[in-house]
PDB file of C-alpha atoms and ligand atoms in Angstrom:
ATOM      1  CA  MET V   1       5.961-114.236  -7.871  1.00  0.00           C
ATOM      2  CA  PRO V   2       7.504-111.862 -10.039  1.00  0.00           C
ATOM      3  CA  GLN V   3       6.174-108.771 -11.115  1.00  0.00           C
ATOM      4  CA  GLU V   4       5.280-109.386 -14.708  1.00  0.00           C
ATOM      5  CA  LYS V   5       3.279-112.516 -13.728  1.00  0.00           C
ATOM      6  CA  LEU V   6       1.486-110.766 -10.697  1.00  0.00           C
ATOM      7  CA  LEU V   7       0.380-107.828 -13.356  1.00  0.00           C
ATOM      8  CA  THR V   8      -1.255-110.789 -15.556  1.00  0.00           C
ATOM      9  CA  VAL V   9      -2.912-112.144 -12.624  1.00  0.00           C
ATOM     10  CA  THR V  10      -4.435-108.968 -11.155  1.00  0.00           C
ATOM     11  CA  THR V  11      -5.362-107.791 -14.942  1.00  0.00           C
ATOM     12  CA  ILE V  12      -7.248-111.638 -15.470  1.00  0.00           C
ATOM     13  CA  ILE V  13      -8.799-111.060 -12.005  1.00  0.00           C
ATOM     14  CA  LEU V  14     -10.068-107.445 -12.782  1.00  0.00           C
ATOM     15  CA  ALA V  15     -11.058-108.755 -16.071  1.00  0.00           C
ATOM     16  CA  LEU V  16     -12.954-111.862 -14.150  1.00  0.00           C
ATOM     17  CA  TRP V  17     -14.370-109.093 -11.905  1.00  0.00           C
ATOM     18  CA  VAL V  18     -16.202-106.787 -14.151  1.00  0.00           C
ATOM     19  CA  ILE V  19     -18.092-109.778 -16.337  1.00  0.00           C
ATOM     20  CA  LEU V  20     -19.049-110.993 -13.142  1.00  0.00           C
ATOM     21  CA  ILE V  21     -20.304-107.596 -12.372  1.00  0.00           C
ATOM     22  CA  ILE V  22     -22.074-106.588 -15.832  1.00  0.00           C
ATOM     23  CA  THR V  23     -23.714-110.192 -15.201  1.00  0.00           C
ATOM     24  CA  TRP V  24     -24.657-109.352 -11.776  1.00  0.00           C
ATOM     25  CA  GLU V  25     -26.137-105.873 -13.245  1.00  0.00           C
ATOM     26  CA  ARG V  26     -28.557-107.450 -15.833  1.00  0.00           C
ATOM     27  CA  VAL V  27     -29.615-110.117 -13.324  1.00  0.00           C
ATOM     28  CA  SER V  28     -30.296-108.431 -10.258  1.00  0.00           C
ATOM     29  CA  PRO V  29     -30.338-104.806 -11.231  1.00  0.00           C
ATOM     30  CA  TYR V  30     -30.850-102.195  -8.235  1.00  0.00           C
ATOM     31  CA  ARG V  31     -33.149 -99.502 -10.576  1.00  0.00           C
ATOM     32  CA  LYS V  32     -34.455-101.851 -13.294  1.00  0.00           C
ATOM     33  CA  GLY V  33     -34.606-100.463 -17.058  1.00  0.00           C
ATOM     34  CA  LEU V  34     -31.049 -98.411 -16.986  1.00  0.00           C
ATOM     35  CA  SER V  35     -29.342 -99.330 -20.313  1.00  0.00           C
ATOM     36  CA  PHE V  36     -25.793-100.625 -20.164  1.00  0.00           C
ATOM     37  CA  PHE V  37     -24.660 -97.745 -22.699  1.00  0.00           C
ATOM     38  CA  ARG V  38     -26.126 -95.139 -20.065  1.00  0.00           C
ATOM     39  CA  GLU V  39     -26.039 -91.702 -20.188  1.00  0.00           C
ATOM     40  CA  GLY V  40     -22.292 -90.233 -19.877  1.00  0.00           C
ATOM     41  CA  PHE V  41     -20.770 -94.204 -20.378  1.00  0.00           C
ATOM     42  CA  TRP V  42     -18.567 -92.830 -23.493  1.00  0.00           C
ATOM     43  CA  ILE V  43     -16.911 -90.169 -21.179  1.00  0.00           C
ATOM     44  CA  ASP V  44     -16.426 -92.701 -18.451  1.00  0.00           C
ATOM     45  CA  LEU V  45     -15.255 -95.390 -20.179  1.00  0.00           C
ATOM     46  CA  VAL V  46     -13.111 -93.526 -22.771  1.00  0.00           C
ATOM     47  CA  TRP V  47     -11.966 -90.313 -20.933  1.00  0.00           C
ATOM     48  CA  TYR V  48     -11.737 -91.380 -17.163  1.00  0.00           C
ATOM     49  CA  THR V  49     -11.189 -94.614 -16.923  1.00  0.00           C
ATOM     50  CA  LEU V  50      -8.604 -95.039 -20.471  1.00  0.00           C
ATOM     51  CA  ILE V  51      -7.070 -91.962 -21.239  1.00  0.00           C
ATOM     52  CA  GLN V  52      -7.205 -89.502 -17.695  1.00  0.00           C
ATOM     53  CA  SER V  53      -6.042 -93.027 -15.901  1.00  0.00           C
ATOM     54  CA  TYR V  54      -3.359 -93.806 -17.818  1.00  0.00           C
ATOM     55  CA  PHE V  55      -1.555 -89.899 -17.968  1.00  0.00           C
ATOM     56  CA  LEU V  56      -2.594 -89.518 -14.456  1.00  0.00           C
ATOM     57  CA  LYS V  57      -0.499 -92.850 -13.322  1.00  0.00           C
ATOM     58  CA  ILE V  58       2.395 -91.688 -15.373  1.00  0.00           C
ATOM     59  CA  LEU V  59       2.282 -88.220 -14.014  1.00  0.00           C
ATOM     60  CA  ILE V  60       1.849 -89.389 -10.020  1.00  0.00           C
ATOM     61  CA  PHE V  61       4.505 -92.159 -10.109  1.00  0.00           C
ATOM     62  CA  ASP V  62       6.952 -91.055 -12.377  1.00  0.00           C
ATOM     63  CA  TYR V  63       7.087 -87.065 -11.804  1.00  0.00           C
ATOM     64  CA  LEU V  64       5.694 -86.936  -7.799  1.00  0.00           C
ATOM     65  CA  ILE V  65       6.165 -89.573  -6.391  1.00  0.00           C
ATOM     66  CA  ALA V  66       9.674 -90.804  -8.057  1.00  0.00           C
ATOM     67  CA  PRO V  67      11.626 -87.399  -7.642  1.00  0.00           C
ATOM     68  CA  VAL V  68      10.420 -87.454  -3.694  1.00  0.00           C
ATOM     69  CA  GLN V  69      11.794 -91.272  -3.461  1.00  0.00           C
ATOM     70  CA  HIS V  70      15.012 -90.475  -4.982  1.00  0.00           C
ATOM     71  CA  HIS V  71      16.053 -86.681  -3.386  1.00  0.00           C
ATOM     72  CA  PHE V  72      15.592 -88.286  -0.068  1.00  0.00           C
ATOM     73  CA  SER V  73      16.555 -91.280   1.980  1.00  0.00           C
ATOM     74  CA  TRP V  74      13.487 -93.158   3.233  1.00  0.00           C
ATOM     75  CA  SER V  75      15.540 -96.092   4.972  1.00  0.00           C
ATOM     76  CA  ALA V  76      15.355 -95.017   8.313  1.00  0.00           C
ATOM     77  CA  ILE V  77      11.051 -95.105   8.271  1.00  0.00           C
ATOM     78  CA  GLN V  78      10.779 -97.767   5.984  1.00  0.00           C
ATOM     79  CA  PHE V  79       8.975-100.018   9.146  1.00  0.00           C
ATOM     80  CA  VAL V  80       6.656-102.379   7.011  1.00  0.00           C
ATOM     81  CA  LYS V  81       9.755-103.817   5.074  1.00  0.00           C
ATOM     82  CA  ASP V  82       9.833-106.913   6.720  1.00  0.00           C
ATOM     83  CA  TRP V  83       6.126-107.585   7.039  1.00  0.00           C
ATOM     84  CA  PRO V  84       4.250-109.819   5.238  1.00  0.00           C
ATOM     85  CA  VAL V  85       2.871-108.713   1.923  1.00  0.00           C
ATOM     86  CA  ALA V  86      -0.204-109.399   2.960  1.00  0.00           C
ATOM     87  CA  VAL V  87      -0.148-107.650   5.882  1.00  0.00           C
ATOM     88  CA  GLN V  88       1.384-104.865   4.290  1.00  0.00           C
ATOM     89  CA  VAL V  89      -1.877-104.951   2.116  1.00  0.00           C
ATOM     90  CA  LEU V  90      -4.366-105.035   4.731  1.00  0.00           C
ATOM     91  CA  PHE V  91      -2.497-102.334   6.075  1.00  0.00           C
ATOM     92  CA  PHE V  92      -2.486 -99.911   3.715  1.00  0.00           C
ATOM     93  CA  LEU V  93      -5.970-100.808   2.987  1.00  0.00           C
ATOM     94  CA  VAL V  94      -7.513 -99.707   5.871  1.00  0.00           C
ATOM     95  CA  THR V  95      -5.394 -95.968   6.488  1.00  0.00           C
ATOM     96  CA  HIS V  96      -5.956 -95.416   3.042  1.00  0.00           C
ATOM     97  CA  ASP V  97      -9.852 -96.311   3.266  1.00  0.00           C
ATOM     98  CA  LEU V  98      -9.898 -93.972   6.900  1.00  0.00           C
ATOM     99  CA  TYR V  99      -7.872 -91.273   5.060  1.00  0.00           C
ATOM    100  CA  ILE V 100      -9.905 -91.060   2.003  1.00  0.00           C
ATOM    101  CA  TYR V 101     -13.547 -91.090   4.077  1.00  0.00           C
ATOM    102  CA  LEU V 102     -12.115 -88.091   5.961  1.00  0.00           C
ATOM    103  CA  PHE V 103     -11.280 -86.473   2.968  1.00  0.00           C
ATOM    104  CA  HIS V 104     -14.586 -87.519   1.033  1.00  0.00           C
ATOM    105  CA  ARG V 105     -16.354 -86.123   4.162  1.00  0.00           C
ATOM    106  CA  PHE V 106     -14.480 -82.814   4.040  1.00  0.00           C
ATOM    107  CA  GLN V 107     -15.065 -82.349   0.324  1.00  0.00           C
ATOM    108  CA  HIS V 108     -18.823 -82.232   1.162  1.00  0.00           C
ATOM    109  CA  SER V 109     -18.345 -79.527   3.596  1.00  0.00           C
ATOM    110  CA  ASN V 110     -15.718 -77.403   2.021  1.00  0.00           C
ATOM    111  CA  LYS V 111     -16.870 -75.597  -1.293  1.00  0.00           C
ATOM    112  CA  VAL V 112     -13.535 -75.241  -3.019  1.00  0.00           C
ATOM    113  CA  PHE V 113     -12.513 -78.761  -2.313  1.00  0.00           C
ATOM    114  CA  TRP V 114     -16.503 -79.614  -3.677  1.00  0.00           C
ATOM    115  CA  ARG V 115     -15.766 -78.166  -7.121  1.00  0.00           C
ATOM    116  CA  ILE V 116     -13.333 -80.823  -7.435  1.00  0.00           C
ATOM    117  CA  HIS V 117     -15.542 -83.908  -5.911  1.00  0.00           C
ATOM    118  CA  GLU V 118     -19.011 -82.912  -7.843  1.00  0.00           C
ATOM    119  CA  ALA V 119     -18.224 -84.377 -10.682  1.00  0.00           C
ATOM    120  CA  HIS V 120     -18.511 -87.732  -9.254  1.00  0.00           C
ATOM    121  CA  HIS V 121     -21.963 -87.110  -8.540  1.00  0.00           C
ATOM    122  CA  SER V 122     -23.021 -85.875 -11.483  1.00  0.00           C
ATOM    123  CA  GLY V 123     -24.165 -89.347 -13.413  1.00  0.00           C
ATOM    124  CA  LYS V 124     -27.725 -89.663 -13.372  1.00  0.00           C
ATOM    125  CA  GLU V 125     -27.618 -93.089 -14.081  1.00  0.00           C
ATOM    126  CA  VAL V 126     -24.781 -94.684 -11.757  1.00  0.00           C
ATOM    127  CA  ASP V 127     -23.704 -98.019 -12.709  1.00  0.00           C
ATOM    128  CA  PHE V 128     -20.389-100.323 -12.196  1.00  0.00           C
ATOM    129  CA  LEU V 129     -18.320 -97.766 -14.133  1.00  0.00           C
ATOM    130  CA  SER V 130     -19.766 -94.550 -12.775  1.00  0.00           C
ATOM    131  CA  GLY V 131     -16.523 -95.123  -9.789  1.00  0.00           C
ATOM    132  CA  SER V 132     -13.835 -94.149 -12.827  1.00  0.00           C
ATOM    133  CA  ARG V 133     -15.523 -90.622 -12.928  1.00  0.00           C
ATOM    134  CA  SER V 134     -13.042 -88.119 -10.818  1.00  0.00           C
ATOM    135  CA  HIS V 135     -12.008 -84.903 -11.558  1.00  0.00           C
ATOM    136  CA  ILE V 136      -8.186 -84.670 -12.474  1.00  0.00           C
ATOM    137  CA  VAL V 137      -7.186 -82.813  -9.254  1.00  0.00           C
ATOM    138  CA  GLU V 138      -9.222 -85.069  -6.911  1.00  0.00           C
ATOM    139  CA  ILE V 139      -7.167 -87.953  -8.722  1.00  0.00           C
ATOM    140  CA  ILE V 140      -3.952 -86.558  -8.031  1.00  0.00           C
ATOM    141  CA  ILE V 141      -4.471 -85.744  -4.355  1.00  0.00           C
ATOM    142  CA  ASN V 142      -6.075 -89.402  -3.604  1.00  0.00           C
ATOM    143  CA  GLN V 143      -3.813 -91.377  -5.370  1.00  0.00           C
ATOM    144  CA  THR V 144      -0.303 -89.237  -4.691  1.00  0.00           C
ATOM    145  CA  ILE V 145      -1.586 -89.798  -0.813  1.00  0.00           C
ATOM    146  CA  GLU V 146      -2.454 -93.593  -1.289  1.00  0.00           C
ATOM    147  CA  PHE V 147       0.654 -94.745  -3.209  1.00  0.00           C
ATOM    148  CA  ALA V 148       3.494 -92.402  -2.281  1.00  0.00           C
ATOM    149  CA  PRO V 149       3.419 -94.088   1.412  1.00  0.00           C
ATOM    150  CA  ILE V 150       3.375 -97.492  -0.203  1.00  0.00           C
ATOM    151  CA  ILE V 151       6.651 -96.731  -2.198  1.00  0.00           C
ATOM    152  CA  LEU V 152       8.468 -94.703   0.866  1.00  0.00           C
ATOM    153  CA  LEU V 153       7.981 -96.822   3.291  1.00  0.00           C
ATOM    154  CA  GLY V 154       9.640 -99.498   1.492  1.00  0.00           C
ATOM    155  CA  ALA V 155       6.505-101.890   0.630  1.00  0.00           C
ATOM    156  CA  ASP V 156       6.987-105.179  -1.315  1.00  0.00           C
ATOM    157  CA  PRO V 157       6.541-103.830  -5.156  1.00  0.00           C
ATOM    158  CA  ALA V 158       3.594-106.940  -5.036  1.00  0.00           C
ATOM    159  CA  VAL V 159       1.440-104.350  -2.822  1.00  0.00           C
ATOM    160  CA  ILE V 160       1.067-101.698  -5.698  1.00  0.00           C
ATOM    161  CA  PRO V 161      -0.605-103.984  -8.048  1.00  0.00           C
ATOM    162  CA  ILE V 162      -2.513-105.921  -5.837  1.00  0.00           C
ATOM    163  CA  LYS V 163      -3.959-102.702  -3.967  1.00  0.00           C
ATOM    164  CA  ALA V 164      -4.854-100.826  -7.345  1.00  0.00           C
ATOM    165  CA  MET V 165      -6.581-104.441  -8.535  1.00  0.00           C
ATOM    166  CA  LEU V 166      -8.892-103.896  -4.897  1.00  0.00           C
ATOM    167  CA  ASP V 167      -9.488-100.558  -5.503  1.00  0.00           C
ATOM    168  CA  ALA V 168     -10.803-101.061  -8.924  1.00  0.00           C
ATOM    169  CA  MET V 169     -12.553-103.991  -7.360  1.00  0.00           C
ATOM    170  CA  PHE V 170     -14.323-102.232  -4.978  1.00  0.00           C
ATOM    171  CA  GLY V 171     -14.631 -99.128  -7.190  1.00  0.00           C
ATOM    172  CA  MET V 172     -16.756-101.151  -9.514  1.00  0.00           C
ATOM    173  CA  PHE V 173     -18.843-103.001  -6.873  1.00  0.00           C
ATOM    174  CA  ILE V 174     -19.812-100.108  -4.543  1.00  0.00           C
ATOM    175  CA  HIS V 175     -21.106 -98.296  -7.545  1.00  0.00           C
ATOM    176  CA  ALA V 176     -22.571-101.048  -9.523  1.00  0.00           C
ATOM    177  CA  ASN V 177     -26.727-101.233  -9.881  1.00  0.00           C
ATOM    178  CA  VAL V 178     -27.487-104.604  -8.468  1.00  0.00           C
ATOM    179  CA  LYS V 179     -29.409-105.096  -5.658  1.00  0.00           C
ATOM    180  CA  VAL V 180     -27.503-107.279  -2.887  1.00  0.00           C
ATOM    181  CA  LYS V 181     -27.855-107.469   1.064  1.00  0.00           C
ATOM    182  CA  LEU V 182     -25.072-108.290   2.636  1.00  0.00           C
ATOM    183  CA  GLY V 183     -26.395-109.000   6.707  1.00  0.00           C
ATOM    184  CA  LYS V 184     -24.498-108.248   9.565  1.00  0.00           C
ATOM    185  CA  LEU V 185     -21.278-107.467   6.985  1.00  0.00           C
ATOM    186  CA  LYS V 186     -22.801-104.569   6.021  1.00  0.00           C
ATOM    187  CA  TYR V 187     -21.594-102.895   9.111  1.00  0.00           C
ATOM    188  CA  ILE V 188     -17.781-103.463   7.607  1.00  0.00           C
ATOM    189  CA  ILE V 189     -17.874-103.989   4.246  1.00  0.00           C
ATOM    190  CA  ASN V 190     -19.221-101.124   1.966  1.00  0.00           C
ATOM    191  CA  SER V 191     -21.780-102.390  -0.823  1.00  0.00           C
ATOM    192  CA  PRO V 192     -24.523-100.572  -3.244  1.00  0.00           C
ATOM    193  CA  GLU V 193     -26.550-100.335  -0.472  1.00  0.00           C
ATOM    194  CA  LEU V 194     -25.132 -97.639   1.184  1.00  0.00           C
ATOM    195  CA  HIS V 195     -22.993 -95.647  -1.371  1.00  0.00           C
ATOM    196  CA  LEU V 196     -25.899 -95.451  -4.319  1.00  0.00           C
ATOM    197  CA  TRP V 197     -27.632 -93.695  -1.779  1.00  0.00           C
ATOM    198  CA  HIS V 198     -24.589 -91.283  -1.576  1.00  0.00           C
ATOM    199  CA  HIS V 199     -25.056 -90.815  -5.402  1.00  0.00           C
ATOM    200  CA  ALA V 200     -28.956 -90.067  -4.840  1.00  0.00           C
ATOM    201  CA  ASN V 201     -29.955 -86.189  -4.564  1.00  0.00           C
ATOM    202  CA  TYR V 202     -31.429 -86.426  -1.339  1.00  0.00           C
ATOM    203  CA  GLN V 203     -30.440 -83.851   1.728  1.00  0.00           C
ATOM    204  CA  GLU V 204     -29.957 -86.366   4.252  1.00  0.00           C
ATOM    205  CA  VAL V 205     -27.554 -88.371   2.346  1.00  0.00           C
ATOM    206  CA  PHE V 206     -25.637 -85.275   1.120  1.00  0.00           C
ATOM    207  CA  HIS V 207     -23.377 -85.605   4.348  1.00  0.00           C
ATOM    208  CA  ALA V 208     -23.532 -89.440   4.861  1.00  0.00           C
ATOM    209  CA  ASN V 209     -22.630 -92.531   3.497  1.00  0.00           C
ATOM    210  CA  PHE V 210     -18.797 -91.316   2.783  1.00  0.00           C
ATOM    211  CA  SER V 211     -17.019 -94.693   2.917  1.00  0.00           C
ATOM    212  CA  THR V 212     -15.648 -96.282  -0.128  1.00  0.00           C
ATOM    213  CA  LYS V 213     -14.134 -99.737   1.080  1.00  0.00           C
ATOM    214  CA  PHE V 214     -15.198-100.184   4.353  1.00  0.00           C
ATOM    215  CA  ALA V 215     -18.670 -99.125   6.056  1.00  0.00           C
ATOM    216  CA  ILE V 216     -16.818 -99.167   9.510  1.00  0.00           C
ATOM    217  CA  TRP V 217     -16.332 -95.768   9.218  1.00  0.00           C
ATOM    218  CA  ASP V 218     -19.559 -94.037   8.773  1.00  0.00           C
ATOM    219  CA  HIS V 219     -20.888 -96.644  11.247  1.00  0.00           C
ATOM    220  CA  LEU V 220     -17.966 -95.643  13.647  1.00  0.00           C
ATOM    221  CA  PHE V 221     -18.310 -91.450  13.291  1.00  0.00           C
ATOM    222  CA  GLY V 222     -22.296 -91.518  12.776  1.00  0.00           C
ATOM    223  CA  THR V 223     -22.566 -90.766   9.085  1.00  0.00           C
ATOM    224  CA  ALA V 224     -24.247 -94.027   7.651  1.00  0.00           C
ATOM    225  CA  TYR V 225     -27.636 -93.633   6.247  1.00  0.00           C
ATOM    226  CA  ASP V 226     -29.567 -96.601   5.536  1.00  0.00           C
ATOM    227  CA  PRO V 227     -32.993 -96.666   5.272  1.00  0.00           C
ATOM    228  CA  GLY V 228     -34.046 -99.342   4.145  1.00  0.00           C
ATOM    229  CA  HIS V 229     -35.293 -98.647   0.930  1.00  0.00           C
ATOM    230  CA  ALA V 230     -34.117 -97.425  -2.559  1.00  0.00           C
ATOM    231  CA  PRO V 231     -33.951 -93.758  -3.609  1.00  0.00           C
ATOM    232  CA  GLY V 232     -36.519 -92.929  -6.190  1.00  0.00           C
ATOM    233  CA  ASN V 233     -35.832 -93.742  -9.999  1.00  0.00           C
ATOM    234  CA  GLN V 234     -36.468 -90.586 -11.474  1.00  0.00           C
ATOM    235  CA  ARG V 235     -34.508 -88.129 -12.591  1.00  0.00           C
ATOM    236  CA  GLU V 236     -34.316 -85.755 -10.115  1.00  0.00           C
ATOM    237  CA  ASN V 237     -33.685 -88.513  -7.278  1.00  0.00           C
ATOM    238  CA  TRP V 238     -30.193 -89.087  -8.837  1.00  0.00           C
ATOM    239  CA  GLY V 239     -27.072 -86.513  -9.023  1.00  0.00           C
ATOM    240  CA  LEU V 240     -26.271 -83.477  -8.916  1.00  0.00           C
ATOM    241  CA  GLY V 241     -29.891 -81.067  -8.123  1.00  0.00           C
ATOM    242  CA  TYR V 242     -28.339 -78.029 -10.664  1.00  0.00           C
ATOM    243  CA  GLU V 243     -27.075 -78.461 -14.586  1.00  0.00           C
ATOM    244  CA  TYR V 244     -23.872 -80.129 -15.203  1.00  0.00           C
ATOM    245  CA  PRO V 245     -22.098 -79.811 -18.342  1.00  0.00           C
ATOM    246  CA  LYS V 246     -21.880 -83.400 -20.282  1.00  0.00           C
ATOM    247  CA  ASP V 247     -18.590 -83.002 -21.803  1.00  0.00           C
ATOM    248  CA  TYR V 248     -15.193 -83.757 -20.412  1.00  0.00           C
ATOM    249  CA  PHE V 249     -13.488 -80.737 -20.396  1.00  0.00           C
ATOM    250  CA  LEU V 250     -16.309 -78.539 -19.778  1.00  0.00           C
ATOM    251  CA  GLN V 251     -16.623 -80.865 -16.829  1.00  0.00           C
ATOM    252  CA  HIS V 252     -13.310 -79.868 -15.469  1.00  0.00           C
ATOM    253  CA  ALA V 253     -13.888 -75.983 -16.746  1.00  0.00           C
ATOM    254  CA  PHE V 254     -16.843 -76.029 -14.889  1.00  0.00           C
ATOM    255  CA  SER V 255     -15.209 -76.596 -11.518  1.00  0.00           C
ATOM    256  CA  VAL V 256     -12.874 -73.134 -12.031  1.00  0.00           C
ATOM    257  CA  LYS V 257     -15.704 -71.114 -13.749  1.00  0.00           C
ATOM    258  CA  ARG V 258     -19.744 -71.957 -13.480  1.00  0.00           C
ATOM    259  CA  PHE V 259     -21.091 -71.017 -16.637  1.00  0.00           C
ATOM    260  CA  ASN V 260     -24.046 -72.706 -19.035  1.00  0.00           C
ATOM    261  CA  GLU V 261     -22.665 -75.232 -21.254  1.00  0.00           C
ATOM    262  CA  ASN V 262     -25.739 -74.674 -23.794  1.00  0.00           C
ATOM    263  CA  ASN V 263     -24.824 -71.016 -23.812  1.00  0.00           C
ATOM    264  CA  LEU V 264     -21.045 -71.982 -25.404  1.00  0.00           C
ATOM    265  CA  LEU V 265     -23.377 -72.815 -28.283  1.00  0.00           C
ATOM    266  CA  LYS V 266     -23.176 -69.690 -29.784  1.00  0.00           C
ATOM    267  CA  TYR V 267     -19.552 -70.174 -30.743  1.00  0.00           C
ATOM    268  CA  ARG V 268     -19.557 -72.084 -33.986  1.00  0.00           C
ATOM    269  CA  TRP V 269     -16.057 -73.759 -33.055  1.00  0.00           C
ATOM    270  CA  PHE V 270     -17.583 -75.092 -29.974  1.00  0.00           C
ATOM    271  CA  LYS V 271     -20.557 -76.189 -31.494  1.00  0.00           C
ATOM    272  CA  ARG V 272     -18.686 -78.599 -34.526  1.00  0.00           C
ATOM    273  CA  TYR V 273     -16.733 -79.605 -31.656  1.00  0.00           C
ATOM    274  CA  TYR V 274     -19.603 -80.457 -29.166  1.00  0.00           C
ATOM    275  CA  ASN V 275     -21.420 -81.894 -31.830  1.00  0.00           C
ATOM    276  CA  LEU V 276     -19.362 -84.533 -32.896  1.00  0.00           C
ATOM    277  CA  ARG V 277     -19.642 -86.945 -29.925  1.00  0.00           C
ATOM    278  CA  PRO V 278     -23.311 -87.039 -30.261  1.00  0.00           C
ATOM    279  CA  ALA V 279     -22.863 -87.633 -34.139  1.00  0.00           C
ATOM    280  CA  ILE V 280     -19.929 -90.195 -33.637  1.00  0.00           C
ATOM    281  CA  LEU V 281     -22.388 -92.093 -30.875  1.00  0.00           C
ATOM    282  CA  SER V 282     -25.511 -92.082 -32.774  1.00  0.00           C
ATOM    283  CA  ALA V 283     -23.612 -93.012 -35.531  1.00  0.00           C
ATOM    284  CA  LEU V 284     -22.263 -96.127 -33.608  1.00  0.00           C
ATOM    285  CA  SER V 285     -25.928 -96.220 -31.910  1.00  0.00           C
ATOM    286  CA  ALA V 286     -27.319 -97.035 -35.773  1.00  0.00           C
ATOM    287  CA  LEU V 287     -25.167-100.053 -35.922  1.00  0.00           C
ATOM    288  CA  ARG V 288     -26.161-101.552 -32.440  1.00  0.00           C
ATOM    289  CA  LYS V 289     -29.488-103.547 -31.751  1.00  0.00           C
ATOM    290  CA  LYS V 290     -31.984-100.995 -29.757  1.00  0.00           C
ATOM    291  CA  SER V 291     -31.277-101.211 -26.206  1.00  0.00           C
ATOM    292  CA  VAL V 292     -34.035-102.780 -23.975  1.00  0.00           C
ATOM    293  CA  PRO V 293     -36.870-100.539 -23.214  1.00  0.00           C
ATOM    294  CA  LYS V 294     -37.184 -98.511 -20.164  1.00  0.00           C
ATOM    295  CA  THR V 295     -39.594 -99.594 -17.637  1.00  0.00           C
ATOM    296  CA  GLU V 296     -40.393 -97.925 -14.147  1.00  0.00           C
ATOM    297  CA  THR V 297     -39.345 -99.497 -10.664  1.00  0.00           C
ATOM    298  CA  HIS V 298     -41.975 -99.734  -7.370  1.00  0.00           C
ATOM    299  CA  GLN V 299     -41.424 -96.625  -5.762  1.00  0.00           C
ATOM    300  CA  PRO V 300     -41.625 -96.254  -2.222  1.00  0.00           C
ATOM    301  CA  GLU V 301     -44.457 -94.759  -0.600  1.00  0.00           C
ATOM    302  CA  ILE V 302     -42.512 -92.484   1.432  1.00  0.00           C
ATOM    303  CA  PHE V 303     -40.023 -90.518  -0.237  1.00  0.00           C
ATOM    304  CA  ASN V 304     -37.287 -88.022   1.434  1.00  0.00           C
ATOM    305  CA  THR V 305     -37.242 -84.890  -0.271  1.00  0.00           C
ATOM    306  CA  PRO V 306     -34.590 -84.065  -2.602  1.00  0.00           C
ATOM    307  CA  LEU V 307     -32.454 -80.731  -2.551  1.00  0.00           C
ATOM    308  CA  THR V 308     -34.490 -77.717  -3.923  1.00  0.00           C
ATOM    309  CA  PRO V 309     -32.733 -75.380  -5.877  1.00  0.00           C
ATOM    310  CA  HIS V 310     -32.013 -73.031  -3.287  1.00  0.00           C
ATOM    311  CA  GLN V 311     -30.924 -75.663  -0.764  1.00  0.00           C
ATOM    312  CA  GLN V 312     -28.331 -76.388  -3.377  1.00  0.00           C
ATOM    313  CA  GLU V 313     -27.166 -72.855  -3.488  1.00  0.00           C
ATOM    314  CA  GLU V 314     -26.801 -72.516  -0.203  1.00  0.00           C
ATOM    315  CA  ILE V 315     -24.314 -75.680   0.141  1.00  0.00           C
ATOM    316  CA  LEU V 316     -22.301 -74.649  -3.006  1.00  0.00           C
ATOM    317  CA  GLN V 317     -22.370 -70.862  -3.174  1.00  0.00           C
TER     318      GLN V 317
HETATM  319 ZN1  LIG U 401     -19.727 -87.461  -2.480  1.00  0.00          ZN
HETATM  320 ZN1  LIG U 402     -19.265 -92.799  -5.816  1.00  0.00          ZN
END
C-alpha cells in the first residue's frame, strides 16, 4: 500500500477508535460522573496532544534520528529488512513495550527521572486523553528509542504509521474511563483495570502496574496490582499526593524547580497570563450546555490508604 494511502487508513481507524472510546466512556464508565470536559481537558488536548506532539515529531524524526541515519552506515545490521511487515510490527511492538516497562519502572524509583514522569500522574480525573500528558523530555527519550531502531534497522516504512497508530489506540484504551473485564486475556493485554490503578494515589501502586500495552510484564516481574475493586472516587484518591501546577509551561518548570503556582500570582504579568486561559474557558463553557451533574459511585468497603504527605516527601525529596 502506498505510504499516503496508509496514512489515510491509519487516520480513519484512529478517528473511529476515538469515537468508540468516547461512546464507551459514556455508556459504561469506570468512575461515574466524570465530565467529558474534565479538569485539564484543554491542556491535554491543545498543548500535549496537538502542539507538543507536532513539534516533537519534527524534532525527533528530522533533528535526532535523521542525522544519525545519514552519518553512519546501517546496512550491516538491518536484519529486519526481509521480514514480513506484520512480523516487523510485532517485533518492535514487543521489544519497545518491554523497554517502556523497564524505563517506566525506573522512573518510579529514581528522583530525577520521576520529575519527568510526574506530569503523567498529575491528572485527578483520568480518561482517554490523559495518556497524552507526558513531559517533553520523557517523550523525546521514549519516542527516539522507539522509532530510531525501526528506521536504522531497515524496517518497512509502513511500520512507523502502523506502530504510531497502535501506540495512540493503546494509550487511549488503557487510560479510558471504561469498565472492562478482559478475563484471562488481562494477563497478556493491558487494560484500564490495571492502568487506572497506576494513576490512583495509593502507596500499593506507586511501584506497580508499569505495563503499557502488554500486562504480561507486570505479571512476569511480579509488579501487578489487581485488587478486584476500583480506587475511591474522591480527589485525594487520584493523581499526585502533592500540589501540581495547572499550567502547561509551569508543569515543565516544576520539574526543574519546585514552587507554589499561587505565589507567582503576585506578579501582575503572570496574573494576566494565568487568568487568560480560565477566562477563555469560562466564556466557552457559557456557550455550551451545562455538563451532567456529578454523582458518587459506590465506594468499596475496604480501602487502601492514600500516600500521606510525609510518605510522598520520603519518595520525592
Ligand atoms: Zn507511572
Ligand atoms: Zn498512564
